[in-house]
Coordinates of C-alpha atoms in Angstrom, one line a residue:
M1 CA 93.0 89.2 73.7
A2 CA 94.9 88.2 76.9
T3 CA 98.6 87.6 75.9
S4 CA 99.4 85.6 78.9
Y5 CA 97.6 83.6 81.7
L6 CA 98.2 86.3 84.0
D7 CA 96.5 88.9 81.7
S8 CA 93.5 86.9 81.5
L9 CA 93.1 87.0 85.2
L10 CA 92.9 90.8 85.3
S11 CA 89.8 92.5 85.6
E12 CA 89.1 96.1 83.9
S13 CA 91.2 99.1 85.1
E14 CA 93.5 96.3 87.0
K15 CA 97.3 96.3 86.7
V16 CA 100.2 94.6 88.0
L17 CA 102.1 96.5 90.1
H18 CA 104.8 93.9 91.4
A19 CA 105.7 90.2 90.4
A20 CA 108.0 87.7 92.2
R21 CA 108.9 84.3 92.7
Q22 CA 110.3 81.8 95.0
H23 CA 114.2 82.2 95.6
W24 CA 116.4 80.5 93.2
F25 CA 117.5 78.2 96.1
I26 CA 114.3 76.4 95.6
L27 CA 115.1 76.0 91.8
F28 CA 118.7 74.8 92.8
R29 CA 117.5 72.6 95.3
S30 CA 115.1 70.9 93.0
I31 CA 117.5 70.2 90.1
L32 CA 120.6 69.4 92.0
L33 CA 120.0 65.7 91.9
E34 CA 119.2 65.9 88.0
I35 CA 122.4 67.9 87.7
G36 CA 124.4 65.3 89.6
L37 CA 122.8 62.4 87.6
I38 CA 123.5 64.2 84.1
L39 CA 127.2 64.3 85.2
I40 CA 127.6 60.8 86.5
I41 CA 125.7 59.3 83.1
F42 CA 128.1 61.5 81.1
A43 CA 131.3 60.7 82.8
A44 CA 130.3 57.1 82.7
T45 CA 129.4 57.0 79.0
I46 CA 132.5 58.6 78.0
T47 CA 134.5 56.4 80.3
A48 CA 132.9 53.4 78.9
S49 CA 133.2 54.6 75.3
I50 CA 137.0 55.0 75.9
F51 CA 137.5 51.5 77.1
L52 CA 135.4 49.9 74.5
S53 CA 136.2 52.2 71.3
T54 CA 137.7 49.0 69.5
T55 CA 134.8 46.9 70.1
P56 CA 131.2 46.6 68.3
W57 CA 129.6 47.5 71.7
L58 CA 130.4 51.1 71.4
P59 CA 127.3 52.3 69.5
F60 CA 125.1 50.7 72.2
V61 CA 127.1 52.2 75.1
I62 CA 126.7 55.6 73.4
L63 CA 122.9 54.9 72.9
I64 CA 122.4 53.7 76.4
G65 CA 123.9 56.9 77.6
V66 CA 121.8 59.1 75.5
L67 CA 118.8 57.4 76.8
L68 CA 119.6 57.6 80.4
L69 CA 120.5 61.2 79.9
V70 CA 116.9 61.9 78.8
I71 CA 115.6 61.0 82.0
P72 CA 117.1 63.8 84.4
I73 CA 117.0 66.4 81.6
F74 CA 113.2 65.4 81.4
T75 CA 112.7 65.9 85.1
G76 CA 114.9 68.9 85.5
T77 CA 112.9 70.6 82.8
R78 CA 109.7 70.0 84.8
D79 CA 111.1 71.3 87.9
I80 CA 112.3 74.5 86.1
L81 CA 108.7 74.9 84.6
I82 CA 107.1 74.6 88.0
W83 CA 109.4 77.2 89.6
S84 CA 108.9 79.6 86.5
N85 CA 105.1 79.2 86.6
H86 CA 104.9 79.8 90.7
Q87 CA 104.2 83.3 90.7
F88 CA 103.1 85.9 93.6
I89 CA 101.5 88.8 92.0
I90 CA 100.5 92.3 93.4
T91 CA 97.9 94.4 91.5
N92 CA 96.3 97.6 92.5
R93 CA 93.5 95.4 93.8
R94 CA 94.5 92.2 95.2
V95 CA 97.5 89.9 95.9
M96 CA 97.6 86.7 93.8
Q97 CA 99.6 83.2 94.0
I98 CA 99.6 81.3 90.9
T99 CA 101.1 77.6 90.7
G100 CA 100.7 74.9 88.1
V101 CA 102.1 74.7 84.5
I102 CA 99.2 73.2 82.6
N103 CA 96.5 72.8 85.4
K104 CA 96.5 76.1 87.2
N105 CA 95.8 77.0 90.7
V106 CA 95.0 80.7 91.7
I107 CA 94.6 81.8 95.4
D108 CA 93.9 85.6 95.4
S109 CA 93.3 88.0 98.4
S110 CA 91.6 91.5 98.1
L111 CA 93.8 94.2 99.3
E112 CA 90.8 95.7 101.1
K113 CA 90.4 92.5 103.2
V114 CA 94.3 92.3 104.1
N115 CA 94.4 92.9 107.9
D116 CA 98.0 92.3 108.5
V117 CA 101.2 91.1 106.9
K118 CA 103.9 88.8 108.7
M119 CA 107.4 88.4 107.4
E120 CA 109.8 85.7 108.5
Q121 CA 113.7 85.6 107.8
S122 CA 116.4 83.3 109.1
V123 CA 119.7 84.2 109.0
F124 CA 120.3 82.6 105.8
G125 CA 117.4 84.2 104.5
R126 CA 118.7 87.6 105.3
I127 CA 122.0 86.8 103.6
F128 CA 120.7 85.3 100.8
D129 CA 117.4 87.6 100.4
Y130 CA 114.6 85.2 101.0
G131 CA 111.9 84.7 103.4
N132 CA 108.4 83.6 104.1
I133 CA 105.2 86.2 103.8
Q134 CA 101.8 85.6 105.8
I135 CA 99.0 87.6 104.7
L136 CA 96.2 87.6 107.4
T137 CA 92.9 88.6 105.9
A138 CA 89.3 88.9 106.6
S139 CA 88.2 86.2 103.9
E140 CA 87.2 82.6 104.4
L141 CA 90.9 81.4 103.5
G142 CA 92.3 83.4 106.8
V143 CA 95.9 83.2 106.1
N144 CA 97.8 83.2 102.7
R145 CA 101.4 81.8 103.0
F146 CA 104.1 82.5 100.5
H147 CA 107.1 80.4 101.2
R148 CA 110.7 81.2 100.2
I149 CA 109.9 84.2 98.2
D150 CA 112.7 86.2 96.9
N151 CA 113.2 89.5 98.1
P152 CA 110.4 89.4 100.9
I153 CA 110.9 93.0 102.0
L154 CA 110.5 94.4 98.7
F155 CA 107.2 92.2 98.1
K156 CA 106.0 93.3 101.7
T157 CA 106.8 97.1 100.9
A158 CA 105.0 97.0 97.5
M159 CA 101.8 95.2 98.9
L160 CA 101.5 97.7 101.7
N161 CA 101.9 100.6 99.2
A162 CA 99.3 99.1 96.9
K163 CA 96.9 98.7 99.9
A164 CA 97.6 102.3 101.1
A165 CA 97.0 103.6 97.4
L166 CA 93.7 101.7 97.1
E167 CA 92.5 102.9 100.5
S168 CA 93.2 106.4 99.6
S169 CA 91.5 106.3 96.3
Q170 CA 88.3 104.9 98.0
A171 CA 88.5 107.8 100.7
V172 CA 88.5 110.5 97.8
I173 CA 85.5 108.7 96.3
V174 CA 83.5 109.0 99.6
D175 CA 84.6 112.6 100.5
N176 CA 83.6 113.6 96.9
Q177 CA 80.0 112.0 97.1
P178 CA 77.3 114.9 97.7
N179 CA 75.9 115.4 101.1
I180 CA 72.4 114.4 100.3
P181 CA 70.5 115.3 103.5
A182 CA 72.2 119.0 103.3
L183 CA 71.3 119.3 99.6
I184 CA 67.6 118.3 100.7
A185 CA 67.7 120.8 103.5
Q186 CA 68.8 123.5 101.1
L187 CA 65.9 122.5 98.6
A188 CA 63.3 123.1 101.4
E189 CA 64.7 126.4 102.6
L190 CA 64.3 127.3 98.8
R191 CA 60.8 126.1 98.8
R192 CA 60.1 128.1 102.0
Q193 CA 61.4 130.9 100.3
N194 CA 58.9 130.2 97.2
V195 CA 62.1 130.2 95.1
L196 CA 60.8 126.5 94.2
S197 CA 57.5 125.3 94.0
E198 CA 56.3 122.1 95.9
A199 CA 56.3 120.2 92.4
E200 CA 59.9 121.4 91.9
Y201 CA 60.7 120.6 95.3
Q202 CA 59.3 117.0 95.3
A203 CA 61.0 116.2 91.8
K204 CA 64.6 117.5 92.8
K205 CA 64.2 115.6 96.2
A206 CA 63.3 112.3 94.3
V207 CA 66.4 112.6 92.5
L208 CA 68.6 113.2 95.5
L209 CA 67.1 110.4 97.2
S210 CA 67.6 107.9 94.4
K211 CA 71.7 108.7 94.6
L212 CA 71.4 107.3 98.1

């Protein structure tokens, strides 16, 4: 049984080689307003409680402050969940982008169809180690864009290494395949030398042709 949503996406013999998320700047920018509101509401509640400490309004002020705090805490938690569930995954077969907390959206590109990889980093991106990755593929999607990804150089290197490893394994498989025409020619020579009968030759030839 899959232990996570990502595990459920993996096919047989497929394994995760590298995982990344958007830079923490993206999360910080998303929750900056919520942090400010929490501090303002908290400070306002404390101030009001001090001035109204001797009045019957104190419990109501505290209650209102707590209720107001729930709003930015809720939206901030939502932003954190969105950021943590936005993943960029490299496996030994493909590159995936997973988004969504409850409703999931998955875009993947087969490593075999990756034609080129483009990386963009601004000055601040180089300083704080984030950037954009564009994957150009031969699929119908054409281009797969990963925005503000953390450590883009490592991600690009991992993807190119995975693609090279896949191509190398496929080349080994092709090289190890028997040369069927050459084997049939050898069988024909054995038949000519009367080592094989015509029936034996035809049977072995049919077996070899079935492997093409």
